Each structure stands twice: as C-alpha cells, then as structure tokens.
Amino acid sequence: MTVLVNVIVTLGMLYVVPAGLRLIDPARLLRTARLWPVAAAPGALCLWLPRGMPATALAVLYAAACLALAARAPVLLLRARSLTPAAVAVATALVSPSIAATALVAERAGYRLFGFDLDILALTVPHFHFAGFTAALVAGLVCRAVGGRAGTGGLARWAAYSVPAGTLLVLLGYFVDDWAELLGAVVLTGGMWAVALLTWREIRPAGADRTTRTLFATSAAVLVATMLLALWWAAGEATGIIHPTLTWMAATHGLGNALGFALCSVLAWRRLAADARPADTRTTDARTADALPSDAHTADRPDHRPRTTTDRVETSP
C-alpha cells in the first residue's frame, strides 16, 4: 500500500496542485504555479525516504510552502467581498494542502499527532490533496461556470458549499467518532455526485473536441463509483458491517480519485480554458461561448458581452 499511496501523493504534489492553481487565477497565481513543483519536490522526495530527521526536514519545507498557499485563502475571500459558493470552495482548495502537509510532517517524524496511527496520518496526505484540494477546486469551477443558470444554478451552488462542508466534517470526524465521519462522508458524497451530474450534463458538452469531452465524462463517471466506496467504508467503520480494508480502499477509491477524477478533471478544465483563450486579437472563441450557459450578470459587465469559459475559469471568484 505504501508505494501506491506515495505514487498518488507525488502526482498530487507535483502536477495536480500547480495545474489547479492556474485554473483558480492564472494572473495572480501564475508565479506560484510555476514555482510549485520546486517547492513540492522536497515533499515528494521525503515520501520515499525512511522515517527520520532527513525525511522530516524535507516535509517541513513542503509544509512551509503549503502554509504560504493557505495564507492566500483569506485574501481571495476578501477580494470576493462575500462568501459566495465558488469563493468558499476555492478557498477550501487553497487551505487543504496545508492540512495534508501537517500530517506528512508528523508521519515522517514518526509522531502520532493527536494520537492517530501513522497509517491514518499517511492516508490523510492524499485525502487532502484530492478530496480536499481537487474536489473543492472542481466544485468551485463548476459553480463558476453554471452557478448563475436557471435550473442548475442552485445545485451548483449547493455542491460548492457541500464539498467543503463535507471535507470539514470528515476532518472533525477524526476527532469525534466514526458516526461523525460517516455524516461527513454523506455530505461530501452528495456534493461530489452533484458535481459529477453537472459535469456530465452541463460542462462536458462544452468541450471543443472528443478528448476534452472524454476527460470530463471519465471524471464524472469515476466519481459515482469512488464516492460509493467512501460511503461503504465510512458506514462499515461506524456500524461494523463488512467493508473494504484501508489497503483495498487505497487501490480502488484512492487510485480512482487520483487518476480517474482529479487528473482527468484538471486536464479537461485546462483544455477547456485553452480552447476559450483567444489565439489572436479576438477576445472569444465563438463555439465555446455559445456552448456554455449565459451568465446572469451579463448586463452588469461594462462591454455587455457574454461571459466566456475564459472569464469563468481564469478569474478568481
């Protein structure tokens, strides 16, 4: 299990997080995204070293970078001037790697933080890179894209709130009991299934090519299965019914979320943003703009033009 978890975490540290930062705000976070693989390299390296001072020192370096990233969350919320669903989701994404890094430092030091077993601490690292960072990020992007549309806007806003809420409840469940963690799993699963539905119905058709649409479809389909596994495991821990082992969960739920959901989602959203980005002096891609739903606040924009995918994806909430 250790090798598989390390591979998943390395993927999250070195690619998913910096790629996600470009989607949040490519203007203000571009420098951070470019430098992130350098900052994350010590964290990735420490995974493959035995527990001890060298591994702990490398983990501390990564934790410092994650804490600096978390400090951007209040700035983002202040800039949004309100706790909009998309802003809350994206702020959750910015904070989540710091929780993962804290668990990593303790695990690499062999210290049972808050009394948790080292295996639990080790699994907390991928959980908050993917269920924390990527899930909240994608929920925010989906809300940004369709949150103002009649019929689906309410579901998108609910998903953008419930994914961070579910992630927080799961974290609190670590300190309370298995029933509290089950509640968090239920809320998180509901939010992620809403994200999957909206991705399939509203976002996927906007892909300009088959590859983008396939990536979106894969991410949506995988979420249905992986979150069902999460519910099964949490219910088993709370009630005692037969449920998967942690090793089995890492090989199914963990790997599926990392590759099928997180990686496919980030790749798809980046392709969607690239399709909408002007190749010359034009400011919109007509096909992509027509495919995406209109924004409720179009009339408030100075030039009164429809919001494009570039506006939605590349402007922080």
Coordinates of C-alpha atoms in Angstrom, one line a residue:
M1 CA 0.0 0.0 0.0
T2 CA 2.8 2.4 0.8
V3 CA 4.2 2.5 -2.7
L4 CA 0.8 3.1 -4.2
V5 CA 0.0 5.9 -1.8
N6 CA 3.3 7.5 -2.4
V7 CA 2.7 7.5 -6.2
I8 CA -0.7 9.1 -5.7
V9 CA 0.6 11.8 -3.4
T10 CA 3.6 12.5 -5.7
L11 CA 1.1 13.1 -8.6
G12 CA -0.9 15.4 -6.5
M13 CA 2.0 17.4 -5.2
L14 CA 3.9 17.8 -8.5
Y15 CA 1.1 18.2 -11.1
V16 CA -2.4 18.4 -9.8
V17 CA -1.8 21.3 -7.3
P18 CA 0.1 23.6 -9.7
A19 CA -2.2 22.8 -12.6
G20 CA -5.2 23.6 -10.3
L21 CA -3.6 26.9 -9.2
R22 CA -3.5 28.0 -12.9
L23 CA -7.3 27.3 -13.1
I24 CA -8.0 29.3 -9.9
D25 CA -6.3 32.5 -11.1
P26 CA -3.7 32.3 -13.8
A27 CA -2.8 36.0 -13.3
R28 CA -2.2 36.3 -9.6
L29 CA -1.2 32.6 -9.0
L30 CA 0.9 32.1 -12.2
R31 CA 4.2 32.6 -10.4
T32 CA 3.1 30.3 -7.6
A33 CA 2.0 27.6 -10.0
R34 CA 5.3 27.8 -11.9
L35 CA 7.4 27.5 -8.7
W36 CA 5.2 25.0 -7.0
P37 CA 6.9 21.8 -8.4
V38 CA 10.2 23.2 -6.9
A39 CA 8.5 23.8 -3.5
A40 CA 6.8 20.4 -3.7
A41 CA 9.9 18.4 -4.7
P42 CA 11.1 18.1 -1.0
G43 CA 7.7 16.8 0.0
A44 CA 7.7 14.2 -2.9
L45 CA 11.2 13.1 -2.1
C46 CA 10.5 12.7 1.7
L47 CA 7.9 10.1 0.8
W48 CA 10.5 7.7 -0.4
L49 CA 12.9 8.1 2.5
P50 CA 12.7 6.1 5.8
R51 CA 11.1 8.0 8.7
G52 CA 13.6 10.2 10.5
M53 CA 15.2 13.6 10.5
P54 CA 16.1 13.9 6.8
A55 CA 12.5 13.0 5.7
T56 CA 11.0 15.2 8.4
A57 CA 13.2 18.2 7.3
L58 CA 12.1 17.8 3.7
A59 CA 8.4 17.5 4.8
V60 CA 8.8 20.7 6.8
L61 CA 10.0 22.6 3.7
Y62 CA 6.9 21.4 1.8
A63 CA 4.7 22.3 4.8
A64 CA 6.0 25.9 4.7
A65 CA 5.1 26.2 1.1
C66 CA 1.6 24.9 1.8
L67 CA 1.1 27.3 4.7
A68 CA 2.1 30.2 2.4
L69 CA -0.5 28.9 0.0
A70 CA -3.2 28.7 2.7
A71 CA -2.5 32.3 3.6
R72 CA -3.8 33.3 0.1
A73 CA -7.3 32.0 1.0
P74 CA -8.3 34.9 3.2
V75 CA -7.0 37.3 0.5
L76 CA -9.2 35.5 -2.0
L77 CA -12.3 35.8 0.2
L78 CA -11.7 39.5 0.9
R79 CA -11.4 40.1 -2.8
A80 CA -14.7 38.3 -3.4
R81 CA -16.3 40.6 -0.8
S82 CA -18.7 37.8 0.1
L83 CA -18.8 34.2 0.9
T84 CA -20.0 33.1 -2.5
P85 CA -20.2 29.3 -3.1
A86 CA -17.3 29.4 -5.6
A87 CA -15.1 31.5 -3.4
V88 CA -15.7 29.2 -0.4
A89 CA -14.9 26.2 -2.5
V90 CA -11.7 27.7 -3.9
A91 CA -10.6 28.9 -0.5
T92 CA -11.0 25.4 0.8
A93 CA -8.8 24.1 -2.0
L94 CA -6.0 26.6 -1.1
V95 CA -6.1 25.5 2.6
S96 CA -6.3 21.8 2.1
P97 CA -2.6 21.1 1.2
S98 CA -1.6 22.6 4.5
I99 CA -3.6 20.0 6.4
A100 CA -2.1 17.3 4.2
A101 CA 1.4 18.7 4.8
T102 CA 0.9 18.9 8.6
A103 CA 0.0 15.2 8.6
L104 CA 3.0 14.4 6.4
V105 CA 5.5 16.1 8.8
A106 CA 4.1 14.1 11.8
E107 CA 4.1 10.8 9.9
R108 CA 7.6 11.3 8.6
A109 CA 8.8 12.1 12.1
G110 CA 7.1 9.0 13.4
Y111 CA 5.0 11.2 15.7
R112 CA 1.4 10.1 16.4
L113 CA -0.2 13.6 16.0
F114 CA -3.4 13.8 18.2
G115 CA -2.9 10.1 18.9
F116 CA -3.6 9.0 15.3
D117 CA -1.9 5.9 14.0
L118 CA 0.9 6.6 11.4
D119 CA -1.1 4.8 8.7
I120 CA -4.0 7.1 9.2
L121 CA -1.7 10.1 9.0
A122 CA -0.2 8.7 5.8
L123 CA -3.6 8.4 4.2
T124 CA -4.6 11.9 5.3
V125 CA -1.9 13.3 3.0
P126 CA -3.6 12.0 -0.3
H127 CA -7.0 12.6 1.1
F128 CA -6.5 16.4 1.5
H129 CA -4.7 16.7 -1.8
F130 CA -7.6 15.1 -3.7
A131 CA -10.8 15.1 -1.6
G132 CA -9.6 18.5 -0.2
F133 CA -7.8 20.4 -2.9
T134 CA -9.1 18.9 -6.2
A135 CA -12.7 18.2 -5.2
A136 CA -13.2 21.7 -3.8
L137 CA -11.4 23.2 -6.8
V138 CA -13.6 21.4 -9.3
A139 CA -16.8 22.1 -7.3
G140 CA -15.8 25.8 -7.4
L141 CA -15.1 25.7 -11.2
V142 CA -18.4 24.0 -11.9
C143 CA -20.2 26.6 -9.7
R144 CA -18.4 29.4 -11.6
A145 CA -19.5 28.0 -14.9
V146 CA -23.2 27.2 -14.2
G147 CA -23.9 28.8 -10.9
G148 CA -26.0 31.6 -12.4
R149 CA -28.0 29.4 -14.7
A150 CA -31.7 28.8 -14.0
G151 CA -32.5 25.2 -13.3
T152 CA -28.9 24.1 -12.5
G153 CA -27.5 27.1 -10.6
G154 CA -29.0 26.0 -7.3
L155 CA -27.5 22.6 -7.5
A156 CA -24.1 24.0 -8.5
R157 CA -24.1 26.4 -5.5
W158 CA -25.2 23.6 -3.2
A159 CA -22.3 21.4 -4.4
A160 CA -19.8 24.3 -4.0
Y161 CA -20.9 24.6 -0.3
S162 CA -21.3 20.9 0.5
V163 CA -17.9 19.7 -0.8
P164 CA -16.0 22.0 1.6
A165 CA -18.5 21.2 4.4
G166 CA -18.2 17.5 3.9
T167 CA -14.4 17.7 3.8
L168 CA -14.5 19.7 7.1
L169 CA -17.0 17.2 8.7
V170 CA -14.7 14.2 7.7
L171 CA -11.8 16.0 9.4
L172 CA -13.8 16.7 12.5
G173 CA -14.9 13.1 12.5
Y174 CA -11.3 12.1 13.0
F175 CA -11.5 13.8 16.4
V176 CA -15.1 12.9 17.4
D177 CA -16.2 9.4 16.3
D178 CA -17.0 7.2 13.3
W179 CA -20.6 8.4 13.1
A180 CA -19.5 12.0 12.7
E181 CA -17.1 10.8 10.0
L182 CA -20.0 9.0 8.3
L183 CA -22.0 12.2 8.3
G184 CA -19.1 14.0 6.6
A185 CA -18.9 11.2 4.0
V186 CA -22.6 11.5 3.3
V187 CA -22.4 15.3 2.8
L188 CA -19.2 15.1 0.7
T189 CA -20.6 12.3 -1.4
G190 CA -23.8 14.2 -2.1
G191 CA -21.7 17.2 -3.2
M192 CA -19.4 15.2 -5.4
W193 CA -22.3 13.4 -7.0
A194 CA -23.8 16.8 -7.8
V195 CA -20.5 17.9 -9.3
A196 CA -20.5 14.7 -11.4
L197 CA -24.0 15.3 -12.6
L198 CA -23.4 18.9 -13.6
T199 CA -20.1 18.0 -15.2
W200 CA -21.8 15.4 -17.4
R201 CA -24.8 17.4 -18.3
E202 CA -23.6 21.0 -18.4
I203 CA -19.8 21.1 -18.7
R204 CA -18.9 18.1 -20.9
P205 CA -20.9 19.2 -23.9
A206 CA -18.9 22.5 -24.0
G207 CA -15.7 20.6 -24.8
A208 CA -14.5 21.6 -28.2
D209 CA -13.1 18.2 -29.0
R210 CA -13.6 14.5 -28.2
T211 CA -10.6 14.3 -25.9
T212 CA -11.9 17.1 -23.6
R213 CA -15.4 15.6 -23.5
T214 CA -14.0 12.2 -22.8
L215 CA -11.9 13.5 -19.9
F216 CA -14.9 15.2 -18.4
A217 CA -17.1 12.1 -18.9
T218 CA -14.4 9.9 -17.2
S219 CA -14.1 12.2 -14.2
A220 CA -17.9 12.3 -13.7
A221 CA -18.3 8.5 -14.1
V222 CA -15.4 7.7 -11.8
L223 CA -16.8 9.9 -9.0
V224 CA -20.0 7.8 -8.8
A225 CA -18.1 4.6 -8.0
T226 CA -15.3 6.1 -5.8
M227 CA -17.7 8.0 -3.6
L228 CA -19.9 5.0 -3.2
L229 CA -16.8 3.2 -1.9
A230 CA -16.2 6.0 0.5
L231 CA -19.7 5.7 1.8
W232 CA -19.3 1.9 2.2
W233 CA -16.1 2.3 4.1
A234 CA -17.4 5.0 6.4
A235 CA -20.6 3.1 7.1
G236 CA -18.6 0.0 7.9
E237 CA -16.4 1.8 10.4
A238 CA -19.5 3.3 12.1
T239 CA -21.8 0.2 12.1
G240 CA -19.4 -2.7 12.0
I241 CA -20.8 -4.1 8.7
I242 CA -18.3 -5.8 6.3
H243 CA -16.4 -3.1 4.4
P244 CA -13.1 -2.7 2.5
T245 CA -9.8 -2.6 4.2
L246 CA -7.6 0.5 4.0
T247 CA -5.3 -1.3 1.6
W248 CA -8.2 -2.1 -0.7
M249 CA -9.6 1.4 -0.4
A250 CA -6.2 2.9 -1.4
A251 CA -6.1 0.6 -4.5
T252 CA -9.7 1.5 -5.6
H253 CA -11.1 4.6 -4.1
G254 CA -7.7 6.4 -3.8
L255 CA -6.3 5.4 -7.2
G256 CA -9.7 6.1 -8.9
N257 CA -10.0 9.5 -7.4
A258 CA -6.4 10.4 -8.2
L259 CA -6.3 9.3 -11.8
G260 CA -9.9 9.0 -12.9
F261 CA -11.3 12.1 -11.2
A262 CA -8.5 14.5 -10.2
L263 CA -6.1 14.1 -13.1
C264 CA -8.9 13.8 -15.8
S265 CA -10.7 16.8 -14.3
V266 CA -7.7 19.1 -14.2
L267 CA -6.6 18.1 -17.7
A268 CA -10.2 18.7 -19.0
W269 CA -10.6 22.1 -17.4
R270 CA -7.2 23.2 -18.7
R271 CA -8.1 22.1 -22.2
L272 CA -11.5 23.9 -21.9
A273 CA -9.7 27.1 -20.8
A274 CA -7.2 26.8 -23.6
D275 CA -10.0 26.3 -26.2
A276 CA -11.6 29.5 -25.0
R277 CA -8.4 31.5 -24.8
P278 CA -8.0 33.8 -27.9
A279 CA -5.4 32.6 -30.4
D280 CA -5.1 36.1 -31.8
T281 CA -6.6 39.5 -31.1
R282 CA -10.1 38.1 -30.8
T283 CA -11.4 38.0 -27.2
T284 CA -13.7 35.0 -27.5
D285 CA -14.0 31.6 -29.1
A286 CA -17.4 31.7 -30.6
R287 CA -18.1 28.0 -30.4
T288 CA -17.2 27.6 -26.8
A289 CA -19.0 30.8 -25.8
D290 CA -22.2 29.5 -27.5
A291 CA -21.9 26.1 -25.9
L292 CA -21.7 27.4 -22.3
P293 CA -24.7 28.8 -20.4
S294 CA -25.2 32.5 -20.3
D295 CA -24.3 34.4 -17.1
A296 CA -26.9 36.0 -15.0
H297 CA -24.7 39.1 -14.6
T298 CA -24.0 39.8 -18.3
A299 CA -25.9 43.0 -18.2
D300 CA -23.6 44.3 -15.4
R301 CA -20.5 43.9 -17.4
P302 CA -19.2 47.2 -19.0
D303 CA -19.0 45.8 -22.5
H304 CA -22.2 43.8 -22.2
R305 CA -20.6 40.8 -23.9
P306 CA -21.4 37.2 -22.8
R307 CA -19.0 35.6 -20.3
T308 CA -16.8 33.0 -21.9
T309 CA -15.2 30.0 -20.4
T310 CA -12.0 32.0 -20.1
D311 CA -13.9 34.5 -17.9
R312 CA -15.3 31.8 -15.7
V313 CA -12.2 29.6 -15.4
E314 CA -9.4 32.1 -15.3
T315 CA -10.9 34.8 -13.0
S316 CA -10.8 34.1 -9.3
P317 CA -14.2 34.2 -7.5

